[in-house]
Every structure is written in C-alpha cells, then in structure tokens.
mmCIF file of C-alpha atoms in Angstrom:
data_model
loop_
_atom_site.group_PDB
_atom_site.id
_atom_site.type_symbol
_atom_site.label_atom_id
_atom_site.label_comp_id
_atom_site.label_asym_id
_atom_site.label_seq_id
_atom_site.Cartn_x
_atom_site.Cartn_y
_atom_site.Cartn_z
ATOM 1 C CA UNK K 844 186.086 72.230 107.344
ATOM 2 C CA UNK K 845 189.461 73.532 105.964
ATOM 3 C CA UNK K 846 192.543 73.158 107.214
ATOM 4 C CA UNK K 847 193.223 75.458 109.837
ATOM 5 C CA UNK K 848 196.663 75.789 108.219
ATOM 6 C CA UNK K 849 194.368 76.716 104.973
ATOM 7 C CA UNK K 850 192.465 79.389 107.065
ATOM 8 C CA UNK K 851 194.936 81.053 108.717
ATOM 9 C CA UNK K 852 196.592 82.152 105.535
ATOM 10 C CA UNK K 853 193.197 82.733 103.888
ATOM 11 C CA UNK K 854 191.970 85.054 106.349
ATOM 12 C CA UNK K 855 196.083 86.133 107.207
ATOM 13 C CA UNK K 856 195.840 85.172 110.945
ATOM 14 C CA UNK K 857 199.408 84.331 111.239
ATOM 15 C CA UNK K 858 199.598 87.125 113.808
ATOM 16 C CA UNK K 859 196.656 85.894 115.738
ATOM 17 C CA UNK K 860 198.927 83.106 116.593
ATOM 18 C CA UNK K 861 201.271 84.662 118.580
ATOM 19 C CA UNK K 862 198.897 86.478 120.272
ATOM 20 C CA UNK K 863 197.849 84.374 123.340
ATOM 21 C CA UNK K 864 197.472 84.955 127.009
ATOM 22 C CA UNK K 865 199.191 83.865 129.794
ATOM 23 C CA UNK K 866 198.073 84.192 133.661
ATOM 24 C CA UNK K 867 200.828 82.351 136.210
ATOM 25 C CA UNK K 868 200.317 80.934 139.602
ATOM 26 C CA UNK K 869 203.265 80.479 141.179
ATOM 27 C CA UNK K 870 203.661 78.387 144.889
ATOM 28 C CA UNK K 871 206.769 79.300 147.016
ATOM 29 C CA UNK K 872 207.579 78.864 150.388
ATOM 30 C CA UNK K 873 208.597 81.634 153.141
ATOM 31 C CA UNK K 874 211.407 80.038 154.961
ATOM 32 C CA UNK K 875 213.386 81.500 157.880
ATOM 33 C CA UNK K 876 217.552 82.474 157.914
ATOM 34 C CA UNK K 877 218.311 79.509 160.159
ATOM 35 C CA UNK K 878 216.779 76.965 157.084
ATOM 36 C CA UNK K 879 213.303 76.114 158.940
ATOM 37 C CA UNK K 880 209.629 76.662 157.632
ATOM 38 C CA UNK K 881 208.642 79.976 158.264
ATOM 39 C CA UNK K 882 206.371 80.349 161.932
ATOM 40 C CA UNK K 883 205.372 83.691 161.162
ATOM 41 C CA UNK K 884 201.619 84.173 160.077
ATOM 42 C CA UNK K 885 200.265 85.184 157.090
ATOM 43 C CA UNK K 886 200.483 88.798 156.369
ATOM 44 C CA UNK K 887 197.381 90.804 157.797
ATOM 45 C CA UNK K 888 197.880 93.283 155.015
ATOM 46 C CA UNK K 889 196.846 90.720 152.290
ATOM 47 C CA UNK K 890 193.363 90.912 153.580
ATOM 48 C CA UNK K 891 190.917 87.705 153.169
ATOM 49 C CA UNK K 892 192.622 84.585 151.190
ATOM 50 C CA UNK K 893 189.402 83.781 150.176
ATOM 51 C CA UNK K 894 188.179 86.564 148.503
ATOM 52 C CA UNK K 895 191.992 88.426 147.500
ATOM 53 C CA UNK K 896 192.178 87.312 144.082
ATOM 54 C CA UNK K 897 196.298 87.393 143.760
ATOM 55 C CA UNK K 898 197.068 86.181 146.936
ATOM 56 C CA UNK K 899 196.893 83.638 148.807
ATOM 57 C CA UNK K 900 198.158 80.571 150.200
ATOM 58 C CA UNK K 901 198.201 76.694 149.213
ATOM 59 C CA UNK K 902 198.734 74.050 151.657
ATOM 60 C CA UNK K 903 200.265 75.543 154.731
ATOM 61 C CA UNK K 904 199.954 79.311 155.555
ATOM 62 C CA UNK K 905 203.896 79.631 154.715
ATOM 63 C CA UNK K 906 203.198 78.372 150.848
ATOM 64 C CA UNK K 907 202.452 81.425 148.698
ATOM 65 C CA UNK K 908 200.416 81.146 145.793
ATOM 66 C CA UNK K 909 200.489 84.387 143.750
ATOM 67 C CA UNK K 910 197.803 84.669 141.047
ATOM 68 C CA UNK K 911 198.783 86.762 138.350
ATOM 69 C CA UNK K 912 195.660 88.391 136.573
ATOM 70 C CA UNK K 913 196.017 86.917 131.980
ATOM 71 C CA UNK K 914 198.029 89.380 129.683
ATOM 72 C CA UNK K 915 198.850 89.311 126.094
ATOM 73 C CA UNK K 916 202.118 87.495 125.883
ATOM 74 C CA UNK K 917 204.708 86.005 128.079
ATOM 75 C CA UNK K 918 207.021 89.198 128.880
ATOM 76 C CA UNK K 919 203.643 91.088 129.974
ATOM 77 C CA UNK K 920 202.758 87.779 131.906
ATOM 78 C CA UNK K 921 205.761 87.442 133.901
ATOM 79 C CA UNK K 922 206.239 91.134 134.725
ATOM 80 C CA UNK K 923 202.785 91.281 136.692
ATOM 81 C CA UNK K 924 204.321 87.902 138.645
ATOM 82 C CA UNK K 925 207.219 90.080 139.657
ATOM 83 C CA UNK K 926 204.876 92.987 140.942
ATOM 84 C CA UNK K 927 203.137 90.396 143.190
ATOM 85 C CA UNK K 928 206.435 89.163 144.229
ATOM 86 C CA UNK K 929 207.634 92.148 144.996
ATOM 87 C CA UNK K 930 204.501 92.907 147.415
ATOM 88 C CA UNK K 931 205.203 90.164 149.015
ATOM 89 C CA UNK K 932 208.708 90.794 149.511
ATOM 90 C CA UNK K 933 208.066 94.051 151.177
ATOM 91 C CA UNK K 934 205.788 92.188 153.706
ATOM 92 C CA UNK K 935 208.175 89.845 154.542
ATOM 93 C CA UNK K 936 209.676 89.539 158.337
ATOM 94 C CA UNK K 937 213.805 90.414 159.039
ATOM 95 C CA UNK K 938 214.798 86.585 158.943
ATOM 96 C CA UNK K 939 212.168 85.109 156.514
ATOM 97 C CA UNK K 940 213.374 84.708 152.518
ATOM 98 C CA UNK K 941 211.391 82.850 149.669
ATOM 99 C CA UNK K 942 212.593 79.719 148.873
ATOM 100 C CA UNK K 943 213.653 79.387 145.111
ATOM 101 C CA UNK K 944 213.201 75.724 144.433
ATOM 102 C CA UNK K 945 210.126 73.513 143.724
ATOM 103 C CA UNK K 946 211.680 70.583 146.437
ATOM 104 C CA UNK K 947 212.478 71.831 150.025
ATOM 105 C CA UNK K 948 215.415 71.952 151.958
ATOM 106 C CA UNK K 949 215.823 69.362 154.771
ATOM 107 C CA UNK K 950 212.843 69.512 156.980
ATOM 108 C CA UNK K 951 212.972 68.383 160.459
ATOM 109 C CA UNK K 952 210.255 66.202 162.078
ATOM 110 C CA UNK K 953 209.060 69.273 163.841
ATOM 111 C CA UNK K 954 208.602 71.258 160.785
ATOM 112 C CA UNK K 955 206.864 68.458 159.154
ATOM 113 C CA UNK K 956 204.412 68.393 162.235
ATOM 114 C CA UNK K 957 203.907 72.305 161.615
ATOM 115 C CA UNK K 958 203.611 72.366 157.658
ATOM 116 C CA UNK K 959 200.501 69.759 158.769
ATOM 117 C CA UNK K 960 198.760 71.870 161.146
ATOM 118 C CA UNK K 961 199.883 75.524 160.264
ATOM 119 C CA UNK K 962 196.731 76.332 157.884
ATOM 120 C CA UNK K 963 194.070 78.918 158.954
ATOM 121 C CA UNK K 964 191.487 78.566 155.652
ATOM 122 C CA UNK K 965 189.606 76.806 158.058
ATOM 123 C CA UNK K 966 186.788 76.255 154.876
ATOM 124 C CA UNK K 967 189.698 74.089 153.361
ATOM 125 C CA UNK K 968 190.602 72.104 155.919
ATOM 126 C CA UNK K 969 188.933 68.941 154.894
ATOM 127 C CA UNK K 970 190.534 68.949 151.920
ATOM 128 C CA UNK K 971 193.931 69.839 153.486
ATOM 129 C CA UNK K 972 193.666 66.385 155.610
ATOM 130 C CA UNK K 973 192.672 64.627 153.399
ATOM 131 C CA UNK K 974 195.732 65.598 150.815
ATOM 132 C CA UNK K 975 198.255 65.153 153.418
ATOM 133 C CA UNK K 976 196.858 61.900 154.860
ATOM 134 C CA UNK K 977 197.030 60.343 151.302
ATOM 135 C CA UNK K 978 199.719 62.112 149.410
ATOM 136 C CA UNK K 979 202.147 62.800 152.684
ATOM 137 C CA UNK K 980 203.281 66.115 153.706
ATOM 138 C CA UNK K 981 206.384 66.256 151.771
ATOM 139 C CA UNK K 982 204.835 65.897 148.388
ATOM 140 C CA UNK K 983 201.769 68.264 149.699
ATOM 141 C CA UNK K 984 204.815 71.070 150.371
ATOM 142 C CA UNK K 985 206.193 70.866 146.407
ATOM 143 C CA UNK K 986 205.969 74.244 144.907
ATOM 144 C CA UNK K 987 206.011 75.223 141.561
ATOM 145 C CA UNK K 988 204.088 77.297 138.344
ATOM 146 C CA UNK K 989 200.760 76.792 136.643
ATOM 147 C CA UNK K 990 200.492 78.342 133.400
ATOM 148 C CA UNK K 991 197.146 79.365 132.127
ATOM 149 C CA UNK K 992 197.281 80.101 128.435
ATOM 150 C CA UNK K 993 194.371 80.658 126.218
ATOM 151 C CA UNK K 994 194.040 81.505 122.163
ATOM 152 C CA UNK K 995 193.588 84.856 120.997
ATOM 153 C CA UNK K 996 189.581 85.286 120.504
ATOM 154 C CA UNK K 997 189.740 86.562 116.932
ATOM 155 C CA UNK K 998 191.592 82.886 116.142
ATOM 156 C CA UNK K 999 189.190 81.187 117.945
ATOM 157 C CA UNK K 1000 186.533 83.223 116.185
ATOM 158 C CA UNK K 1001 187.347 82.870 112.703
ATOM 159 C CA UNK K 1002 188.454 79.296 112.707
ATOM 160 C CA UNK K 1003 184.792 78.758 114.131
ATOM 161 C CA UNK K 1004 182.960 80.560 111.714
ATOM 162 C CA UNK K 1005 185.221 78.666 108.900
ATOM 163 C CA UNK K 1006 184.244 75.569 110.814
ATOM 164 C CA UNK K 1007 180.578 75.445 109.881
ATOM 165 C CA UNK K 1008 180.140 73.875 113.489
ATOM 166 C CA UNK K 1009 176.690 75.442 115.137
ATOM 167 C CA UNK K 1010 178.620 74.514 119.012
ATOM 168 C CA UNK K 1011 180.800 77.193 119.888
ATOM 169 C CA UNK K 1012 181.733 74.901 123.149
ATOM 170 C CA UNK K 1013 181.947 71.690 121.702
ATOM 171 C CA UNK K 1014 184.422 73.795 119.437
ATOM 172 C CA UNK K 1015 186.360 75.376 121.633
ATOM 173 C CA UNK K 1016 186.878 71.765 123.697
ATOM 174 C CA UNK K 1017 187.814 69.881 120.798
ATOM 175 C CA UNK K 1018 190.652 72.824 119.670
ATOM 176 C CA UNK K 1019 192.052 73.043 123.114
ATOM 177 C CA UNK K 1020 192.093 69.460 123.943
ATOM 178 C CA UNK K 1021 194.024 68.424 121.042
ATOM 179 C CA UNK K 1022 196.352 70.991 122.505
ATOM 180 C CA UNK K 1023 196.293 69.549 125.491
ATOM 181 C CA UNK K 1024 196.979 65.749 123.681
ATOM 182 C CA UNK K 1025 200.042 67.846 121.942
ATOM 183 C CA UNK K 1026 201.431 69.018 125.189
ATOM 184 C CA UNK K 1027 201.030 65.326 127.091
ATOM 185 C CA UNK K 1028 202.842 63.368 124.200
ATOM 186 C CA UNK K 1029 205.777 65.947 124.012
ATOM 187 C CA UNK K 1030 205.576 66.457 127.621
ATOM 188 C CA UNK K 1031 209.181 64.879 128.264
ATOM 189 C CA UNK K 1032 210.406 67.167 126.047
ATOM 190 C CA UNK K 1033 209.673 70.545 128.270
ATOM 191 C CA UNK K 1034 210.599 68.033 131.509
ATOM 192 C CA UNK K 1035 214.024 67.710 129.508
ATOM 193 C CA UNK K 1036 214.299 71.396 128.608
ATOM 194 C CA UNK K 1037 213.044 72.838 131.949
ATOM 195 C CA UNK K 1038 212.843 70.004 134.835
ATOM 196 C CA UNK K 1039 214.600 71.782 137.966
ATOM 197 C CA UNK K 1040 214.051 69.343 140.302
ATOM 198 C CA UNK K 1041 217.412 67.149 141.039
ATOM 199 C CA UNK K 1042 217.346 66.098 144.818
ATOM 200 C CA UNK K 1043 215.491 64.913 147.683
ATOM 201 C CA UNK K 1044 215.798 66.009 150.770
ATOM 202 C CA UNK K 1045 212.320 64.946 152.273
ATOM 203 C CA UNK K 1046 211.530 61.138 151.505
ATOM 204 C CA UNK K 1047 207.966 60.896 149.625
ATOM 205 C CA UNK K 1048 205.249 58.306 150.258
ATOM 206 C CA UNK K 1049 205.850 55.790 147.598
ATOM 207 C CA UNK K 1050 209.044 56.752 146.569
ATOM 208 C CA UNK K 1051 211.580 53.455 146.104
ATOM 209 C CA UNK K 1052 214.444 53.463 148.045
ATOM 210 C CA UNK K 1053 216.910 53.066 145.734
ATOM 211 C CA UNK K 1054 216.492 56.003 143.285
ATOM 212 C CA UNK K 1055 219.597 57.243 142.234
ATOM 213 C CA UNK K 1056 220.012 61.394 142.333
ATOM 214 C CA UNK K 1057 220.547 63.667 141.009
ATOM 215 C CA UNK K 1058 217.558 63.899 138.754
ATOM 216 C CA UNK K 1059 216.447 66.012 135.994
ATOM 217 C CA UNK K 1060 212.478 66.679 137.719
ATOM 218 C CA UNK K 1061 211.774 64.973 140.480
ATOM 219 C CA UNK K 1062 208.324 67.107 140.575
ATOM 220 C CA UNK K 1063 207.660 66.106 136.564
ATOM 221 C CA UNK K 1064 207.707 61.942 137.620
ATOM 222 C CA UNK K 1065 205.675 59.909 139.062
ATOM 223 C CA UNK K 1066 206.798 60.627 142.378
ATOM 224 C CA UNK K 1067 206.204 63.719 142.623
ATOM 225 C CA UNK K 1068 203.048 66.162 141.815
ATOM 226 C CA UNK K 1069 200.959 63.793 139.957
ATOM 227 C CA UNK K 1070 197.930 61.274 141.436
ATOM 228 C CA UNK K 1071 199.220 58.155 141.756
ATOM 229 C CA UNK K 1072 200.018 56.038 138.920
ATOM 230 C CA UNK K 1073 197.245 53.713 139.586
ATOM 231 C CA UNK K 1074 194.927 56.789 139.135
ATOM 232 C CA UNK K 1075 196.190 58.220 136.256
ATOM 233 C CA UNK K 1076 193.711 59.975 134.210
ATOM 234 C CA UNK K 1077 193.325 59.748 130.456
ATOM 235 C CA UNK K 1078 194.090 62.239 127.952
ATOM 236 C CA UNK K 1079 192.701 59.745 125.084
ATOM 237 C CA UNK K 1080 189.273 61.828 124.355
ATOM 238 C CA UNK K 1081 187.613 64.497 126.592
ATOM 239 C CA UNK K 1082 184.169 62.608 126.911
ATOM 240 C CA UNK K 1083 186.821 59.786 128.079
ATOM 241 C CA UNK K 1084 188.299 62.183 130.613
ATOM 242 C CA UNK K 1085 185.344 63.679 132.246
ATOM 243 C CA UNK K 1086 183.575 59.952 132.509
ATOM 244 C CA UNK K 1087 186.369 58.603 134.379
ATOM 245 C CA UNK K 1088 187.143 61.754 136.697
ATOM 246 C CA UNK K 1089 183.361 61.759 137.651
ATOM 247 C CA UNK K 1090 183.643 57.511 137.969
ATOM 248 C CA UNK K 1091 186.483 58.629 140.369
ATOM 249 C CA UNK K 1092 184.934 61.158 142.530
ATOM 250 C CA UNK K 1093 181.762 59.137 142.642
ATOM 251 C CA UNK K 1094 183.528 55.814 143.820
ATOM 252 C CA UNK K 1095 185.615 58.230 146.394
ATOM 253 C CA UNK K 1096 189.034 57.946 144.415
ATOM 254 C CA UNK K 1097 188.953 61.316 144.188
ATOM 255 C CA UNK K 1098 188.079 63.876 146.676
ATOM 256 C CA UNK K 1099 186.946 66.150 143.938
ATOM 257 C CA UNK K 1100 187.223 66.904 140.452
ATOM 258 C CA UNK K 1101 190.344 69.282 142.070
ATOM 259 C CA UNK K 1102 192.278 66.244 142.704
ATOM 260 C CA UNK K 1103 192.671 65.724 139.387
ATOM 261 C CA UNK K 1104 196.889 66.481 139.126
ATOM 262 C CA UNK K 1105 197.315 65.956 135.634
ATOM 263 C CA UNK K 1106 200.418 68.295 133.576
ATOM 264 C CA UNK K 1107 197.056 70.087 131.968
ATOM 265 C CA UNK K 1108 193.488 70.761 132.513
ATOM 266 C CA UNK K 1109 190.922 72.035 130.859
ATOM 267 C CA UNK K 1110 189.401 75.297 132.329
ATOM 268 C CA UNK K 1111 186.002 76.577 131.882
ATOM 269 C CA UNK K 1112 184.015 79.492 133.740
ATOM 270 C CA UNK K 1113 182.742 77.598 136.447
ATOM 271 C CA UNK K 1114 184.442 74.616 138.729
ATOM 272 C CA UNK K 1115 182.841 71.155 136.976
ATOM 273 C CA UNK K 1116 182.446 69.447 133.964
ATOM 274 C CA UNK K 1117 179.193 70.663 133.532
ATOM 275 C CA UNK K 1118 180.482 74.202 132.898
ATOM 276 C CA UNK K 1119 182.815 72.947 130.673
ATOM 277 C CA UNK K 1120 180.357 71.219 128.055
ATOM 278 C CA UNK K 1121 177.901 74.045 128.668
ATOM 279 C CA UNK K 1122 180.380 77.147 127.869
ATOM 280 C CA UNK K 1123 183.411 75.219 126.505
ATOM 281 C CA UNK K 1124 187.049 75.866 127.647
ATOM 282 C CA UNK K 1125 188.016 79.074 128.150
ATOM 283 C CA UNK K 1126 191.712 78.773 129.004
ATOM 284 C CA UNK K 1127 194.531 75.605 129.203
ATOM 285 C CA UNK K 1128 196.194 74.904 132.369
ATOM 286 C CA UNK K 1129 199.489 73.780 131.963
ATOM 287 C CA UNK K 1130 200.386 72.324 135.691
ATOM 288 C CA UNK K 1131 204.454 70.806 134.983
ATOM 289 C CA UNK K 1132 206.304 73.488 135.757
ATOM 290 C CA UNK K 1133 209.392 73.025 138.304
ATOM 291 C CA UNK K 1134 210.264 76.510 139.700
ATOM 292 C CA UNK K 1135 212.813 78.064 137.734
ATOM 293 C CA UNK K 1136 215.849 78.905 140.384
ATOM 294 C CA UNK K 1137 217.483 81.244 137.905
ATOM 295 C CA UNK K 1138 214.506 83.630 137.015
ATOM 296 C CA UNK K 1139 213.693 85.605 139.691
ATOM 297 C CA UNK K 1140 209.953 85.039 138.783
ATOM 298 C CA UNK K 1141 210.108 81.246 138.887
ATOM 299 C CA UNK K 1142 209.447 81.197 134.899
ATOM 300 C CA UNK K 1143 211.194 83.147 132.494
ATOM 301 C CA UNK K 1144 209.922 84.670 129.248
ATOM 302 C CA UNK K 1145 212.062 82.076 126.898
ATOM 303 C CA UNK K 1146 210.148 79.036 128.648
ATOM 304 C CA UNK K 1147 206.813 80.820 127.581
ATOM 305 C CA UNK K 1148 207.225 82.034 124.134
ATOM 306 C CA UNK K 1149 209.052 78.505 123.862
ATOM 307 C CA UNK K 1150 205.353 76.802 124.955
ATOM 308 C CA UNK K 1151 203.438 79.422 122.617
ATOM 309 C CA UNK K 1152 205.198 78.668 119.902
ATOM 310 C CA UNK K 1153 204.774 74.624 120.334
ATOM 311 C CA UNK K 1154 201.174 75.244 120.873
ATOM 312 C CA UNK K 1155 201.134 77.400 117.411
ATOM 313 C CA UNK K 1156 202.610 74.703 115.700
ATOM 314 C CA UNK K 1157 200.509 71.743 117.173
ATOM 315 C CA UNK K 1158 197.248 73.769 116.014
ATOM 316 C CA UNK K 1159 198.279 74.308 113.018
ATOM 317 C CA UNK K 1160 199.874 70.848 112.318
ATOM 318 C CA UNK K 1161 198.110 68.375 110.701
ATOM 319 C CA UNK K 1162 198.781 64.924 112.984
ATOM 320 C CA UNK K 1163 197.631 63.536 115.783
ATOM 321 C CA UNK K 1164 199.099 63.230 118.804
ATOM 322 C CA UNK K 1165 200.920 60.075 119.828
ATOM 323 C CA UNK K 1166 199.869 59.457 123.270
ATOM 324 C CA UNK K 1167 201.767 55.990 122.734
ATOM 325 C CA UNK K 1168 204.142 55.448 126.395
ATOM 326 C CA UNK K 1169 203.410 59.639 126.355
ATOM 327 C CA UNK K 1170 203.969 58.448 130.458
ATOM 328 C CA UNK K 1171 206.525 56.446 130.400
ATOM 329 C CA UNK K 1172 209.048 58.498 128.560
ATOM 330 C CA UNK K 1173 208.070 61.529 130.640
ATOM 331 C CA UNK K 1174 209.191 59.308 133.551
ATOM 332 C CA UNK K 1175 212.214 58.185 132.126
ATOM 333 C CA UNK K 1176 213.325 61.687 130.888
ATOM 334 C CA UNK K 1177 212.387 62.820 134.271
ATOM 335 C CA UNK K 1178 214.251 60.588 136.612
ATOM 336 C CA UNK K 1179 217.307 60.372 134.282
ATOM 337 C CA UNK K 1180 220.536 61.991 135.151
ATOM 338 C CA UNK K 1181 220.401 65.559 134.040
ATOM 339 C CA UNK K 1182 223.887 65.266 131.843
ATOM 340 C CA UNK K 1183 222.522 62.267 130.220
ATOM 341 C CA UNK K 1184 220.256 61.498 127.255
ATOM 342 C CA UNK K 1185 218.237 58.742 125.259
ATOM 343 C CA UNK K 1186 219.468 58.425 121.447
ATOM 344 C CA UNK K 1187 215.868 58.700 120.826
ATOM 345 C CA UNK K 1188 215.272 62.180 123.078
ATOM 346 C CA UNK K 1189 218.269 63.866 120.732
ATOM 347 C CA UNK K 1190 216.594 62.481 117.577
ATOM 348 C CA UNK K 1191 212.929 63.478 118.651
ATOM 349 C CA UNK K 1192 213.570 66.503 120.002
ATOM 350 C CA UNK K 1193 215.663 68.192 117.560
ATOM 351 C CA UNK K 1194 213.403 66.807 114.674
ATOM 352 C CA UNK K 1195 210.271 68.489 116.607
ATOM 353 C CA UNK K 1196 213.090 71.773 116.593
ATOM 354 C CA UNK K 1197 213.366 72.122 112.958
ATOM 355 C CA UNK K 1198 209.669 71.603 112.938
ATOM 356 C CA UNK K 1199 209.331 74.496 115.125
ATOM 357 C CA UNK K 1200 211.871 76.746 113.496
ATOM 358 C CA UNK K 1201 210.327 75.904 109.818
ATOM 359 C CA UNK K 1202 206.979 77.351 111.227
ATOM 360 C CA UNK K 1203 208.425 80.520 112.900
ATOM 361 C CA UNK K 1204 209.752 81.134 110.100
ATOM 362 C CA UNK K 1205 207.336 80.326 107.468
ATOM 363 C CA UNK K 1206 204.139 82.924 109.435
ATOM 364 C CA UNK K 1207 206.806 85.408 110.406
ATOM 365 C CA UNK K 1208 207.075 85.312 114.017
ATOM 366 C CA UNK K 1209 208.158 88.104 116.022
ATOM 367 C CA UNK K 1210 212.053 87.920 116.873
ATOM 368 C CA UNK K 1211 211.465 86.400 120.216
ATOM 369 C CA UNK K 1212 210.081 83.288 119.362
ATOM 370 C CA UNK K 1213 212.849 83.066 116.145
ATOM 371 C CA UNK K 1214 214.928 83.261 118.710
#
C-alpha cells in the first residue's frame, strides 16, 4: 500500500480530512441554590431513559447525560449540545442550577447516602452497586464529555480501495486504532491544554493523603475516572486489547466489557468485541475530557477542531506511536500544579505544534483549524 500521505494528494483528499464527525455526551449534575445534590426527580417530560436517545441519566437520577446525535464538524457538534442543554434548562425546578465542573462541590454525608440510592433505571441497578461499591461514590459522581469522532466515509473509502486489503473491518480497526495509539501517547498533552480539574472536595477511594492541590486534572490521573492502575488496559495492539478485556470480564475483574474506562475506545455497531471484528469500528470514543467551566456547552469548538486536526496529522504521519511511560507522563502532567511545567512538556509540545501548523498549512485547512 501507499502512503496515505501519497494517496491523499493523489486522489486530492486533503478536504476529506477535515471533514469528520463529532457526537458529544456530556454528564452534569442538577444541584440545588443552597449547594446540595438536587432531590427533585427526573423530569417526566423526558419520557423513558431507556429508550430517549438524548437524554438520560448516568449514575444517580440528578447526573445528566445529554447525547448529542454526530454532525459534520465541531461548531455543528457543539451547537446541537446547547439545544439539549437548553431543554433541559427549561425543565429545570426554581432552586435547581447545573453544575459547571467535572469534581463536585462539598458533599455532605447525607448527600453521599442519596447520590447512592437516588437511581430509578431499576434495569441498571446491578451495575450501579457494583460501581459504587468498588470505585466509591465520589469518583462514581465525576462528570465530564465523551467525544465520539469518526473519519469522513469517502477517506475511509478511498484509502481502502488504495489499500488492496479484501477486510473492510480489519481496515477500518487497524486505521482507527493507530489513532487511538496517537491520542494515548500525546494524551498529557490535551490533559495539559484542557485538564479543568484542580481541587477536591470529596476524598476518593485510593487517593493518598498527601496530594498537594491545586491540580491541573484531577479527573485525567489515576485517581480519578480511570480503572484502577492495577487494571489498566493496553493500548499496545487491538487483538492485545480485546484478549485481555475478555481475560478480565471472564476472571470477574471486570463487570463488563463497559467497565473498561480507558481515555478511548473503540466503537462498533453493536456492544462487544465480536461486533467490532465482524463490522470494524465505526466511530472513536475519546473519554478524557474535564468539563470545560468557561464554555457554556462543557467543550468548546477550539478544543475540537484542536483534536481533529491532531488526528489529521497522526493519520497522515508516518511514525508510530510511542506508548513508552504514555501513563506516567499523563499522570505527572495531570497532578502537577497548573502554573508549572516539565522542560520536556515545553519542548514536546511545541515541537508536536509546529508539526501541526506545518500540516495545516501544507493541505490548506480551513481558517479555524490555522487558527
């Protein structure tokens, strides 16, 4: 096979790469005036949780999760989160408001004891105990945005026909996992550029005592939403992957293959692995997101065509991705002081910015991503 580089200019695709879709989750919490969780129940006028596809709830019947429906491109993308926002603004009681931070204010022991019990999708709440009895409540009640991005299918198309491959699924899992390899070795660079997550006001299971705050993401470490570090999954191949989250769920590590918290998964039609060899990935989902407190969304358009554009560049780039202490720098990016910096985050991350603004530059990007 060529280059994709090579094909892309062949077959002048360069506009195919800016072309993706996005489709946001976001989790926030309804919280009343006086600072407490939110008692009142979920709005009637949503209808069924389990069969509304845009909204519903995530732990506790006060967590939102809005599902906005893929669009072409991160301004469309955001936009239909603020109509669901909005919907659910207008339903809200006098003294509720929606929290704008992934970490919650200071919870008392009473609201604790509610978050555990207030959840009415009684055909989750198996799951729901068995989160909160191994993760604790506190971590259970972070909030913050999935992305789900996928490729334009005319770039997937003619890079497969280019390919010679006969597999469109064993295709389409090798091009997105790479992506996802790209994503997991930079990862402390978007926890640098976007972590939101300072302080603690809740004290996590596991957590050591003497962690110094502020933070830069709390949520992006290991302390926050992520399995536990002794059940960390590997990002080293995708036959690798699936073998050990199926060892995992098998042994009783894992509840399901849902428990699997890494920053991004692999998405196919259907819910298991099977699907996903069967019909290939149909979409990334990028899971290491803090809420953003000053977009009224939770995400704002820069952080997405930022993403876009590094996921451009890492499919067109010819290298592989270092997954080398990929972890351990996350952590240590994430848990630093948010006016600090490594010598070697400054040097990485502005060589990996001229590498980005060469290759805007060089297929013509629209303005937004130039900029």
């Amino acid at each position: 096979m060529e280059s994709i580089e090579a094909i892309i200019q062949q077959q002048q695709l360069a506009g195919k790469l800016f072309g993706g879709f996005f489709g946001l989750e976001v989790e926030q919490h309804r919280v009343l005036t006086n600072g407490k969780l939110s008692r009142h129940p979920y709005p009637a006028a949503f209808s069924s949780r389990r069969h509304n596809p845009y909204l519903k709830t995530d732990f506790c019947d006060n967590m939102f999760e809005l599902v906005a429906p893929p669009v072409q491109g991160a301004t469309a993308a955001v936009q239909n989160l603020k109509y669901l926002q909005q919907i659910v603004n207008d339903h809200l009681a006098a003294d509720e408001r929606i929290w704008p931070l992934s970490i919650m204010a200071p919870l008392s022991a009473d609201d604790l004891a509610f978050a555990t019990t207030f959840n009415t999708r009684q055909w989750m709440a198996d799951y729901h105990d068995y989160l909160g009895a191994k993760y604790g409540i506190a971590r259970e009640l972070m909030a913050g945005v999935h992305v789900n991005f996928s490729l334009h299918r005319d770039l997937i198309a003619a890079l497969f026909a280019a390919s010679g491959q006969s597999d469109l699924a064993a295709f389409k899992n090798h091009l997105y996992f790479r992506l996802a390899q790209g994503f997991v070795a930079h990862r402390w660079l978007f926890t640098y550029l976007f972590g939101a997550s300072p302080v603690l006001a809740n004290p996590l299971k596991g957590m050591p005592d003497n962690l110094a705050f502020p933070v830069r993401s709390l949520r992006s470490s290991d302390f926050g939403y992520t399995n536990f570090s002794s059940e960390t999954i590997t990002y080293s191949s995708l036959g690798a992957q699936l073998d050990q989250l199926k060892r995992f769920v098998a042994e009783g590590k894992f509840y399901s293959l849902h428990e699997f918290y890494g920053p991004v998964r692999l998405k196919s039609r259907g819910a298991n692995s099977d699907d996903l060899i069967a019909h290939g990935t149909e979409r990334l989902e990028f899971r290491a997101f803090d809420l953003d407190p000053l977009s009224r969304a939770g995400i704002s358009n820069d952080t997405l065509n930022f993403l876009e554009v590094f996921l451009a560049y890492w499919l067109v780039a010819d290298q592989e991705a270092d997954l080398t202490e990929a972890d351990e720098k996350n952590q240590a990016v994430a848990l630093q002081h948010p006016h600090q910096e490594f010598d070697w985050t400054k040097e990485r991350g502005l060589a990996l910015l001229d590498n980005l603004d060469a290759f805007v530059a060089k297929y013509g990007a629209p303005k937004e991503y130039q900029a």
